[in-house]
GROMACS .gro file of C-alpha atoms in nm:
model
  461
    1MET     CA    1  -1.779  -3.031  -6.402
    2ILE     CA    2  -1.528  -3.304  -6.488
    3ALA     CA    3  -1.156  -3.170  -6.393
    4TYR     CA    4  -0.902  -3.266  -6.645
    5PRO     CA    5  -0.501  -3.272  -6.571
    6GLN     CA    6  -0.308  -2.968  -6.699
    7ASP     CA    7  -0.119  -3.223  -6.950
    8ILE     CA    8  -0.418  -3.360  -7.148
    9GLN     CA    9  -0.564  -3.182  -7.428
   10THR     CA   10  -0.934  -3.074  -7.345
   11SER     CA   11  -1.014  -2.962  -7.727
   12LEU     CA   12  -1.202  -3.221  -7.973
   13PRO     CA   13  -0.935  -3.445  -8.160
   14GLN     CA   14  -0.969  -3.356  -8.566
   15GLN     CA   15  -1.084  -3.706  -8.635
   16LEU     CA   16  -1.324  -3.787  -8.438
   17ASP     CA   17  -1.477  -4.170  -8.483
   18PRO     CA   18  -1.793  -4.189  -8.278
   19PHE     CA   19  -1.833  -4.572  -8.350
   20SER     CA   20  -1.500  -4.640  -8.193
   21PRO     CA   21  -1.465  -4.762  -7.833
   22VAL     CA   22  -1.175  -4.508  -7.809
   23PRO     CA   23  -1.320  -4.207  -8.018
   24TYR     CA   24  -1.058  -3.949  -7.878
   25ALA     CA   25  -0.704  -4.040  -8.018
   26ASP     CA   26  -0.573  -3.793  -7.720
   27ASP     CA   27  -0.644  -4.019  -7.474
   28ILE     CA   28  -0.430  -4.304  -7.605
   29TRP     CA   29  -0.121  -4.066  -7.669
   30HIS     CA   30  -0.141  -3.944  -7.315
   31VAL     CA   31  -0.161  -4.279  -7.194
   32ALA     CA   32   0.129  -4.404  -7.434
   33ARG     CA   33   0.341  -4.125  -7.323
   34SER     CA   34   0.304  -4.194  -6.935
   35ARG     CA   35   0.382  -4.524  -6.995
   36LYS     CA   36   0.685  -4.453  -7.202
   37CYS     CA   37   0.571  -4.664  -7.488
   38PHE     CA   38   0.792  -4.522  -7.747
   39GLN     CA   39   1.186  -4.478  -7.783
   40ASP     CA   40   1.358  -4.138  -7.724
   41ASP     CA   41   1.683  -4.242  -7.815
   42GLU     CA   42   1.731  -4.163  -8.200
   43SER     CA   43   2.026  -4.423  -8.267
   44LYS     CA   44   1.773  -4.709  -8.135
   45LEU     CA   45   1.502  -4.595  -8.399
   46ARG     CA   46   1.452  -4.900  -8.659
   47ILE     CA   47   1.154  -5.030  -8.900
   48GLN     CA   48   1.190  -5.324  -9.114
   49TRP     CA   49   0.966  -5.244  -9.420
   50THR     CA   50   0.894  -5.537  -9.675
   51ASP     CA   51   0.716  -5.543  -9.946
   52SER     CA   52   0.612  -5.850 -10.144
   53ASN     CA   53   0.444  -5.828 -10.488
   54SER     CA   54   0.215  -6.042 -10.701
   55GLU     CA   55   0.488  -6.255 -10.830
   56TYR     CA   56   0.612  -6.314 -10.492
   57GLY     CA   57   0.951  -6.142 -10.506
   58ALA     CA   58   1.019  -5.940 -10.202
   59THR     CA   59   1.251  -5.657 -10.108
   60ARG     CA   60   1.338  -5.543  -9.740
   61THR     CA   61   1.450  -5.195  -9.611
   62THR     CA   62   1.555  -5.097  -9.252
   63LEU     CA   63   1.439  -4.774  -9.181
   64THR     CA   64   1.613  -4.579  -8.888
   65SER     CA   65   1.413  -4.238  -8.880
   66LEU     CA   66   1.109  -4.010  -8.964
   67ASP     CA   67   1.285  -3.890  -9.281
   68GLU     CA   68   1.382  -4.206  -9.407
   69LEU     CA   69   1.041  -4.334  -9.338
   70HIS     CA   70   0.875  -4.068  -9.521
   71ALA     CA   71   1.142  -4.098  -9.843
   72HIS     CA   72   1.066  -4.469  -9.843
   73SER     CA   73   0.671  -4.396  -9.821
   74ARG     CA   74   0.692  -4.180 -10.140
   75LYS     CA   75   0.843  -4.446 -10.336
   76ALA     CA   76   0.714  -4.765 -10.231
   77SER     CA   77   0.371  -4.864 -10.401
   78ILE     CA   78   0.083  -5.103 -10.300
   79GLU     CA   79   0.046  -5.373 -10.575
   80PRO     CA   80  -0.273  -5.596 -10.623
   81ASN     CA   81  -0.234  -5.926 -10.438
   82GLY     CA   82   0.074  -5.810 -10.244
   83LEU     CA   83   0.196  -5.801  -9.868
   84ARG     CA   84   0.353  -5.503  -9.689
   85ILE     CA   85   0.522  -5.616  -9.360
   86LEU     CA   86   0.604  -5.353  -9.098
   87SER     CA   87   0.818  -5.486  -8.821
   88ILE     CA   88   0.882  -5.288  -8.507
   89ASN     CA   89   1.068  -5.452  -8.211
   90GLN     CA   90   1.200  -5.384  -7.849
   91ASP     CA   91   1.537  -5.416  -7.703
   92ASN     CA   92   1.371  -5.642  -7.474
   93SER     CA   93   0.991  -5.737  -7.356
   94TRP     CA   94   1.042  -5.505  -7.077
   95ARG     CA   95   1.173  -5.188  -7.284
   96PRO     CA   96   0.960  -4.938  -7.494
   97LEU     CA   97   0.943  -4.985  -7.898
   98ASN     CA   98   1.226  -4.869  -8.126
   99ILE     CA   99   1.000  -4.624  -8.283
  100SER     CA  100   0.908  -4.262  -8.215
  101ARG     CA  101   0.588  -4.147  -8.168
  102ALA     CA  102   0.620  -3.925  -8.467
  103MET     CA  103   0.700  -4.273  -8.670
  104PHE     CA  104   0.436  -4.457  -8.524
  105GLU     CA  105   0.171  -4.195  -8.626
  106GLU     CA  106   0.324  -4.189  -8.958
  107VAL     CA  107   0.285  -4.563  -9.006
  108GLY     CA  108  -0.070  -4.513  -8.889
  109ARG     CA  109  -0.123  -4.256  -9.157
  110LEU     CA  110   0.071  -4.438  -9.417
  111THR     CA  111  -0.155  -4.748  -9.365
  112TYR     CA  112  -0.489  -4.581  -9.270
  113SER     CA  113  -0.540  -4.768  -8.988
  114SER     CA  114  -0.804  -4.722  -8.696
  115HIS     CA  115  -0.793  -4.681  -8.321
  116VAL     CA  116  -0.696  -5.041  -8.282
  117LEU     CA  117  -0.323  -4.981  -8.412
  118GLN     CA  118  -0.278  -4.717  -8.166
  119ASN     CA  119  -0.433  -4.909  -7.861
  120LEU     CA  120  -0.195  -5.232  -7.974
  121SER     CA  121   0.089  -4.982  -7.857
  122LEU     CA  122  -0.002  -4.956  -7.487
  123SER     CA  123   0.100  -5.315  -7.424
  124PHE     CA  124   0.457  -5.231  -7.511
  125HIS     CA  125   0.604  -4.996  -7.243
  126ASP     CA  126   0.881  -4.957  -7.015
  127LYS     CA  127   0.858  -5.129  -6.700
  128PHE     CA  128   1.026  -5.287  -6.429
  129MET     CA  129   0.810  -5.576  -6.322
  130ALA     CA  130   0.580  -5.806  -6.497
  131THR     CA  131   0.284  -5.591  -6.495
  132GLU     CA  132  -0.050  -5.689  -6.665
  133ALA     CA  133   0.033  -6.080  -6.685
  134ALA     CA  134  -0.300  -6.184  -6.713
  135PHE     CA  135  -0.413  -5.893  -6.991
  136SER     CA  136  -0.403  -5.963  -7.357
  137SER     CA  137  -0.587  -5.635  -7.480
  138ALA     CA  138  -0.928  -5.709  -7.632
  139PRO     CA  139  -0.879  -5.842  -8.009
  140ALA     CA  140  -1.041  -5.605  -8.264
  141PHE     CA  141  -1.224  -5.650  -8.581
  142ILE     CA  142  -1.353  -5.399  -8.824
  143TRP     CA  143  -1.523  -5.472  -9.140
  144ASN     CA  144  -1.620  -5.214  -9.386
  145GLU     CA  145  -1.710  -5.222  -9.797
  146GLN     CA  146  -1.340  -5.111  -9.831
  147SER     CA  147  -1.104  -5.326  -9.579
  148ILE     CA  148  -1.117  -5.584  -9.337
  149GLU     CA  149  -0.883  -5.500  -8.977
  150VAL     CA  150  -0.774  -5.726  -8.736
  151SER     CA  151  -0.579  -5.649  -8.419
  152TYR     CA  152  -0.472  -5.858  -8.145
  153ILE     CA  153  -0.190  -5.919  -7.872
  154PHE     CA  154  -0.065  -6.307  -7.876
  155LYS     CA  155   0.093  -6.400  -7.548
  156TYR     CA  156   0.307  -6.705  -7.555
  157ALA     CA  157   0.529  -6.905  -7.343
  158PHE     CA  158   0.912  -6.863  -7.423
  159GLN     CA  159   1.230  -7.051  -7.296
  160LYS     CA  160   1.510  -6.793  -7.283
  161THR     CA  161   1.799  -7.043  -7.215
  162ASN     CA  162   1.838  -7.417  -7.287
  163VAL     CA  163   1.858  -7.510  -6.921
  164ASP     CA  164   1.520  -7.694  -6.841
  165LYS     CA  165   1.463  -7.521  -6.524
  166PRO     CA  166   1.094  -7.353  -6.459
  167ASP     CA  167   1.301  -7.020  -6.405
  168SER     CA  168   1.400  -7.007  -6.776
  169TRP     CA  169   1.048  -6.996  -6.909
  170THR     CA  170   0.878  -6.664  -6.942
  171VAL     CA  171   0.589  -6.524  -7.105
  172ARG     CA  172   0.616  -6.273  -7.399
  173GLN     CA  173   0.366  -6.101  -7.608
  174THR     CA  174   0.388  -6.020  -8.015
  175GLY     CA  175   0.129  -5.741  -8.098
  176VAL     CA  176  -0.089  -5.802  -8.475
  177TYR     CA  177  -0.229  -5.558  -8.665
  178GLN     CA  178  -0.367  -5.649  -9.053
  179LYS     CA  179  -0.535  -5.464  -9.266
  180TYR     CA  180  -0.653  -5.647  -9.593
  181ASP     CA  181  -0.801  -5.422  -9.879
  182THR     CA  182  -1.102  -5.622 -10.015
  183VAL     CA  183  -1.065  -5.421 -10.374
  184THR     CA  184  -0.693  -5.501 -10.437
  185LYS     CA  185  -0.641  -5.791 -10.238
  186HIS     CA  186  -0.368  -5.612 -10.063
  187SER     CA  187  -0.268  -5.715  -9.710
  188THR     CA  188  -0.085  -5.495  -9.449
  189TRP     CA  189   0.075  -5.636  -9.170
  190ILE     CA  190   0.243  -5.452  -8.879
  191PHE     CA  191   0.403  -5.676  -8.588
  192LEU     CA  192   0.527  -5.539  -8.246
  193ASN     CA  193   0.796  -5.822  -8.159
  194PRO     CA  194   0.950  -5.831  -7.814
  195THR     CA  195   1.297  -5.881  -7.938
  196LYS     CA  196   1.515  -5.784  -8.236
  197ASP     CA  197   1.587  -6.202  -8.284
  198CYS     CA  198   1.224  -6.290  -8.241
  199LEU     CA  199   1.196  -6.656  -8.406
  200PHE     CA  200   0.856  -6.570  -8.570
  201GLN     CA  201   1.004  -6.274  -8.752
  202GLN     CA  202   1.265  -6.486  -8.874
  203ARG     CA  203   1.074  -6.739  -9.022
  204LEU     CA  204   0.834  -6.484  -9.189
  205MET     CA  205   1.157  -6.309  -9.365
  206ASP     CA  206   1.278  -6.642  -9.481
  207MET     CA  207   0.949  -6.740  -9.620
  208LEU     CA  208   0.912  -6.407  -9.793
  209MET     CA  209   1.242  -6.415  -9.912
  210SER     CA  210   1.175  -6.778 -10.075
  211PRO     CA  211   0.941  -6.744 -10.398
  212PRO     CA  212   0.782  -7.079 -10.352
  213GLN     CA  213   0.719  -7.070  -9.959
  214CYS     CA  214   0.580  -6.692 -10.020
  215SER     CA  215   0.335  -6.830 -10.288
  216GLN     CA  216   0.228  -7.066 -10.036
  217LEU     CA  217   0.184  -6.780  -9.728
  218THR     CA  218  -0.029  -6.567 -10.000
  219ALA     CA  219  -0.275  -6.870 -10.057
  220HIS     CA  220  -0.526  -6.709  -9.781
  221PRO     CA  221  -0.489  -6.366  -9.644
  222LEU     CA  222  -0.521  -6.485  -9.304
  223LEU     CA  223  -0.229  -6.748  -9.307
  224ILE     CA  224   0.067  -6.526  -9.162
  225HIS     CA  225  -0.161  -6.560  -8.829
  226ASN     CA  226  -0.113  -6.936  -8.857
  227LEU     CA  227   0.271  -6.883  -8.892
  228LEU     CA  228   0.278  -6.687  -8.569
  229PHE     CA  229   0.077  -6.945  -8.396
  230ALA     CA  230   0.232  -7.267  -8.504
  231THR     CA  231   0.587  -7.088  -8.394
  232PHE     CA  232   0.481  -7.042  -8.024
  233PHE     CA  233   0.137  -7.183  -7.938
  234PRO     CA  234   0.310  -7.558  -7.878
  235ASN     CA  235   0.527  -7.410  -7.633
  236TRP     CA  236   0.239  -7.384  -7.362
  237ARG     CA  237   0.254  -7.766  -7.305
  238GLU     CA  238   0.641  -7.787  -7.250
  239TYR     CA  239   0.564  -7.449  -7.014
  240LEU     CA  240   0.307  -7.647  -6.838
  241GLY     CA  241   0.503  -7.977  -6.826
  242VAL     CA  242   0.822  -7.835  -6.652
  243HIS     CA  243   0.617  -7.687  -6.388
  244GLU     CA  244   0.414  -7.980  -6.356
  245ALA     CA  245   0.681  -8.208  -6.300
  246LYS     CA  246   0.827  -7.967  -6.027
  247VAL     CA  247   0.498  -7.993  -5.809
  248LEU     CA  248   0.471  -8.339  -5.871
  249THR     CA  249   0.837  -8.405  -5.720
  250VAL     CA  250   0.768  -8.186  -5.386
  251SER     CA  251   0.404  -8.362  -5.384
  252ASN     CA  252   0.559  -8.686  -5.361
  253THR     CA  253   0.782  -8.612  -5.108
  254THR     CA  254   0.540  -8.443  -4.909
  255MET     CA  255   0.313  -8.761  -4.907
  256THR     CA  256   0.562  -8.967  -4.782
  257GLU     CA  257   0.672  -8.794  -4.496
  258ARG     CA  258   0.679  -8.928  -4.156
  259ILE     CA  259   0.611  -8.649  -3.857
  260GLN     CA  260   0.876  -8.800  -3.607
  261ASP     CA  261   1.158  -8.801  -3.875
  262HIS     CA  262   1.350  -8.530  -3.985
  263LEU     CA  263   1.111  -8.375  -4.254
  264ARG     CA  264   1.239  -8.355  -4.626
  265VAL     CA  265   1.037  -8.055  -4.739
  266ASN     CA  266   1.140  -7.711  -4.645
  267HIS     CA  267   1.010  -7.344  -4.669
  268ARG     CA  268   1.194  -7.308  -5.001
  269MET     CA  269   0.987  -7.587  -5.165
  270LEU     CA  270   0.700  -7.412  -5.012
  271ALA     CA  271   0.790  -7.090  -5.165
  272ASP     CA  272   0.848  -7.253  -5.538
  273ILE     CA  273   0.520  -7.445  -5.534
  274ARG     CA  274   0.382  -7.103  -5.449
  275SER     CA  275   0.565  -6.952  -5.729
  276VAL     CA  276   0.424  -7.232  -5.977
  277GLU     CA  277   0.091  -7.143  -5.854
  278ALA     CA  278   0.135  -6.760  -5.937
  279ARG     CA  279   0.251  -6.873  -6.262
  280CYS     CA  280  -0.055  -7.052  -6.352
  281LEU     CA  281  -0.280  -6.778  -6.209
  282PRO     CA  282  -0.305  -6.555  -6.532
  283LEU     CA  283  -0.296  -6.861  -6.768
  284GLN     CA  284  -0.642  -6.886  -6.754
  285ALA     CA  285  -0.729  -6.549  -6.860
  286LEU     CA  286  -0.470  -6.594  -7.119
  287PHE     CA  287  -0.603  -6.890  -7.312
  288ARG     CA  288  -0.972  -6.719  -7.289
  289SER     CA  289  -0.840  -6.403  -7.464
  290PHE     CA  290  -0.641  -6.641  -7.722
  291ASP     CA  291  -1.000  -6.800  -7.814
  292LYS     CA  292  -1.170  -6.488  -7.864
  293THR     CA  293  -0.870  -6.370  -8.085
  294VAL     CA  294  -0.950  -6.734  -8.291
  295GLN     CA  295  -1.350  -6.620  -8.274
  296ILE     CA  296  -1.241  -6.287  -8.435
  297LEU     CA  297  -1.020  -6.450  -8.704
  298HIS     CA  298  -1.334  -6.675  -8.763
  299LYS     CA  299  -1.533  -6.356  -8.842
  300ALA     CA  300  -1.242  -6.258  -9.071
  301ASN     CA  301  -1.248  -6.571  -9.258
  302SER     CA  302  -1.623  -6.563  -9.317
  303ALA     CA  303  -1.618  -6.167  -9.419
  304LEU     CA  304  -1.297  -6.283  -9.706
  305LYS     CA  305  -1.574  -6.567  -9.808
  306ASP     CA  306  -1.862  -6.315  -9.812
  307CYS     CA  307  -1.669  -6.044  -9.999
  308GLY     CA  308  -1.567  -6.292 -10.258
  309ASN     CA  309  -1.202  -6.261 -10.174
  310VAL     CA  310  -1.198  -6.639 -10.069
  311GLN     CA  311  -1.312  -6.947 -10.241
  312HIS     CA  312  -1.495  -7.220 -10.052
  313LEU     CA  313  -1.190  -7.455 -10.005
  314PRO     CA  314  -0.960  -7.213  -9.876
  315TRP     CA  315  -1.210  -7.055  -9.636
  316HIS     CA  316  -1.317  -7.430  -9.520
  317LYS     CA  317  -0.955  -7.514  -9.448
  318MET     CA  318  -0.897  -7.206  -9.229
  319ASP     CA  319  -1.201  -7.293  -9.063
  320GLN     CA  320  -1.057  -7.634  -8.960
  321LEU     CA  321  -0.731  -7.466  -8.857
  322LEU     CA  322  -0.924  -7.214  -8.614
  323ASP     CA  323  -1.132  -7.471  -8.470
  324ASN     CA  324  -0.816  -7.695  -8.404
  325TYR     CA  325  -0.665  -7.391  -8.227
  326GLU     CA  326  -0.975  -7.361  -7.993
  327GLY     CA  327  -0.924  -7.719  -7.943
  328HIS     CA  328  -0.597  -7.667  -7.841
  329ALA     CA  329  -0.650  -7.382  -7.655
  330ASP     CA  330  -0.929  -7.562  -7.451
  331ALA     CA  331  -0.697  -7.854  -7.357
  332TYR     CA  332  -0.412  -7.596  -7.253
  333LEU     CA  333  -0.683  -7.412  -7.009
  334GLN     CA  334  -0.786  -7.724  -6.857
  335ALA     CA  335  -0.418  -7.829  -6.810
  336ALA     CA  336  -0.343  -7.481  -6.651
  337SER     CA  337  -0.667  -7.514  -6.407
  338PHE     CA  338  -0.533  -7.875  -6.296
  339LEU     CA  339  -0.204  -7.770  -6.235
  340GLN     CA  340  -0.310  -7.465  -6.037
  341SER     CA  341  -0.552  -7.685  -5.856
  342ARG     CA  342  -0.235  -7.932  -5.792
  343ALA     CA  343   0.002  -7.667  -5.647
  344THR     CA  344  -0.253  -7.554  -5.434
  345THR     CA  345  -0.328  -7.877  -5.300
  346THR     CA  346   0.075  -7.913  -5.241
  347ALA     CA  347   0.130  -7.580  -5.118
  348GLN     CA  348  -0.150  -7.650  -4.847
  349LEU     CA  349  -0.018  -7.992  -4.763
  350ILE     CA  350   0.331  -7.868  -4.707
  351ALA     CA  351   0.182  -7.584  -4.483
  352ASP     CA  352   0.001  -7.887  -4.288
  353THR     CA  353   0.292  -8.067  -4.260
  354PHE     CA  354   0.471  -7.795  -4.071
  355SER     CA  355   0.198  -7.718  -3.896
  356PHE     CA  356   0.186  -8.107  -3.760
  357LYS     CA  357   0.569  -8.129  -3.733
  358ASN     CA  358   0.526  -7.830  -3.510
  359SER     CA  359   0.256  -7.958  -3.305
  360HIS     CA  360   0.458  -8.279  -3.242
  361THR     CA  361   0.778  -8.085  -3.148
  362ALA     CA  362   0.532  -7.877  -2.903
  363GLN     CA  363   0.362  -8.214  -2.764
  364GLU     CA  364   0.748  -8.363  -2.732
  365GLN     CA  365   0.826  -8.052  -2.531
  366SER     CA  366   0.510  -8.087  -2.320
  367ASP     CA  367   0.583  -8.438  -2.227
  368TYR     CA  368   0.916  -8.350  -2.112
  369MET     CA  369   0.811  -8.063  -1.922
  370LEU     CA  370   0.567  -8.295  -1.736
  371ASP     CA  371   0.838  -8.551  -1.679
  372LEU     CA  372   1.047  -8.263  -1.562
  373THR     CA  373   0.784  -8.145  -1.317
  374SER     CA  374   0.723  -8.480  -1.199
  375SER     CA  375   1.085  -8.531  -1.110
  376THR     CA  376   1.039  -8.213  -0.945
  377VAL     CA  377   0.753  -8.307  -0.732
  378ASP     CA  378   0.903  -8.614  -0.626
  379ASP     CA  379   1.242  -8.419  -0.528
  380SER     CA  380   1.006  -8.152  -0.315
  381SER     CA  381   0.857  -8.411  -0.140
  382THR     CA  382   1.143  -8.609  -0.032
  383VAL     CA  383   1.267  -8.255   0.087
  384ARG     CA  384   0.964  -8.186   0.260
  385VAL     CA  385   1.001  -8.547   0.407
  386ILE     CA  386   1.361  -8.465   0.524
  387THR     CA  387   1.224  -8.101   0.663
  388VAL     CA  388   0.965  -8.252   0.899
  389VAL     CA  389   1.210  -8.531   1.023
  390THR     CA  390   1.461  -8.258   1.101
  391LEU     CA  391   1.227  -8.072   1.293
  392ILE     CA  392   1.106  -8.356   1.474
  393TYR     CA  393   1.468  -8.410   1.599
  394LEU     CA  394   1.589  -8.036   1.604
  395PRO     CA  395   1.471  -7.984   1.953
  396SER     CA  396   1.648  -8.290   2.109
  397THR     CA  397   1.978  -8.217   1.900
  398PHE     CA  398   1.960  -7.860   2.050
  399MET     CA  399   1.922  -7.977   2.399
  400ALA     CA  400   2.179  -8.252   2.376
  401THR     CA  401   2.415  -7.980   2.210
  402LEU     CA  402   2.349  -7.753   2.460
  403LEU     CA  403   2.392  -7.982   2.782
  404GLY     CA  404   2.676  -8.141   2.646
  405MET     CA  405   2.851  -7.769   2.659
  406ASN     CA  406   3.122  -7.889   2.958
  407SER     CA  407   3.183  -7.485   2.986
  408PHE     CA  408   2.842  -7.422   3.123
  409PHE     CA  409   2.690  -7.757   3.262
  410GLU     CA  410   2.856  -8.001   3.478
  411MET     CA  411   2.679  -8.309   3.678
  412ASP     CA  412   2.766  -8.342   4.088
  413SER     CA  413   2.923  -8.665   4.155
  414GLU     CA  414   2.811  -8.670   4.499
  415THR     CA  415   2.434  -8.540   4.449
  416HIS     CA  416   2.391  -8.625   4.083
  417LYS     CA  417   2.243  -8.298   4.014
  418LEU     CA  418   2.271  -8.033   3.714
  419ILE     CA  419   2.512  -7.776   3.831
  420VAL     CA  420   2.472  -7.437   3.585
  421SER     CA  421   2.763  -7.228   3.550
  422PRO     CA  422   2.756  -6.895   3.672
  423GLN     CA  423   2.900  -6.801   3.307
  424PHE     CA  424   2.589  -6.943   3.107
  425TRP     CA  425   2.507  -6.576   3.038
  426ILE     CA  426   2.782  -6.551   2.773
  427PHE     CA  427   2.594  -6.824   2.595
  428VAL     CA  428   2.257  -6.612   2.582
  429VAL     CA  429   2.440  -6.284   2.516
  430CYS     CA  430   2.602  -6.417   2.230
  431ALA     CA  431   2.326  -6.627   2.060
  432VAL     CA  432   2.019  -6.414   2.127
  433PRO     CA  433   2.186  -6.084   1.924
  434LEU     CA  434   2.322  -6.351   1.672
  435THR     CA  435   1.981  -6.493   1.589
  436ALA     CA  436   1.814  -6.117   1.580
  437VAL     CA  437   2.070  -6.012   1.341
  438THR     CA  438   1.985  -6.312   1.096
  439VAL     CA  439   1.646  -6.261   1.146
  440LEU     CA  440   1.641  -5.896   1.048
  441TYR     CA  441   1.891  -5.964   0.801
  442TRP     CA  442   1.624  -6.193   0.614
  443TRP     CA  443   1.344  -5.962   0.688
  444VAL     CA  444   1.513  -5.654   0.514
  445ARG     CA  445   1.637  -5.828   0.220
  446SER     CA  446   1.271  -5.994   0.181
  447LYS     CA  447   1.128  -5.654   0.169
  448ARG     CA  448   1.362  -5.512  -0.062
  449HIS     CA  449   1.336  -5.793  -0.303
  450GLN     CA  450   0.955  -5.691  -0.275
  451LYS     CA  451   0.990  -5.325  -0.355
  452HIS     CA  452   1.219  -5.413  -0.663
  453ALA     CA  453   0.977  -5.638  -0.780
  454LYS     CA  454   0.657  -5.375  -0.747
  455GLU     CA  455   0.876  -5.074  -0.927
  456LYS     CA  456   0.917  -5.338  -1.213
  457ILE     CA  457   0.574  -5.416  -1.239
  458GLU     CA  458   0.486  -5.069  -1.232
  459ALA     CA  459   0.729  -4.956  -1.501
  460LEU     CA  460   0.604  -5.224  -1.732
  461ALA     CA  461   0.248  -5.094  -1.687
   0.00000   0.00000   0.00000
């Protein structure tokens, strides 16, 4: 028996697609709700709806509510050989889409889209860290007797400021959904952009508002994909170049280090190199995902030719264009692999330099302690010699001192014999107790010290 969470509907949805990777739409909506993919603040709701007819005249409308979306959809008509573009934005790349779930469902109903549009929204959600850095969502391609659908996530490098620093570069994403009606030759596009001032969206709107440029854009149903790729894909070269320059600067510094001198590398540099390495880790997955996207577009291009909607020459030009993008993606993939390997090697070299420096410092300290020990041994030998000499001369010194005491000893001038004073007992009475007290004090103090040491050892144990 399978246990379902209480907040998931266990009943089958009304529309079930058994040939879909996600046959149960409720599963997608549950994930979208948990991720907060849609906007709750009604003041931020915004859809930019643009229609272009066969004469290359475009009208653009901004919709801010579900009622406005319903009203506009009733007035808008689908013209043969036309374009319909719906742009949905985020406040920034870490915030929900500026559209409610009800509006997004209505967009799906109006475009008769499959599950791929719903699945596309899961990559745009509220978050507080850079999650899914290497995930681009699987590109989708659906072809039937009436339409061709293409859906994918395109990730690209973007420089937030004009400052040429690695920290100013980030990775952003744009969601793309296209549905081409093979009968009316009408294309419906839905773009999920990371910001309101997305450069691709600005360029697309400028081209649509210019009839000559709009006519060029409609020469092939897949050309808008090229506009997106051409806007952002070359940024990867700059992205890799900036980070490679940072790695090479530190690497060249590390290679010329002298262990006995003060190091010019530090732990901050090691952290910077590790950050470059971390930035390179997801790139291989991203470039492979882009390669899969290009393969999907190859299939769409071939499908358009098979349907008779595209002549041989436009098909051939698009096929060459996609091949070129595959070549660029492979070149960027190799560059990213090289940069990651170079960063890993440099980080290991810095760590080894620190290890060698610590070993060198420890060896210097060991040599110093050896010299100090040798000096101590020499001093001990000197003290030992002095002690031995003192012990040799101590008895004679004691006797000389004792016999030199005129109060207790004197020499008879006539017989030349030593005469001991009857008061000699005073010396004995004073000297013996004093010696005994001294020895007793030393014995008591040593015993007390041993007791304290034993108690301390027991306490530590």
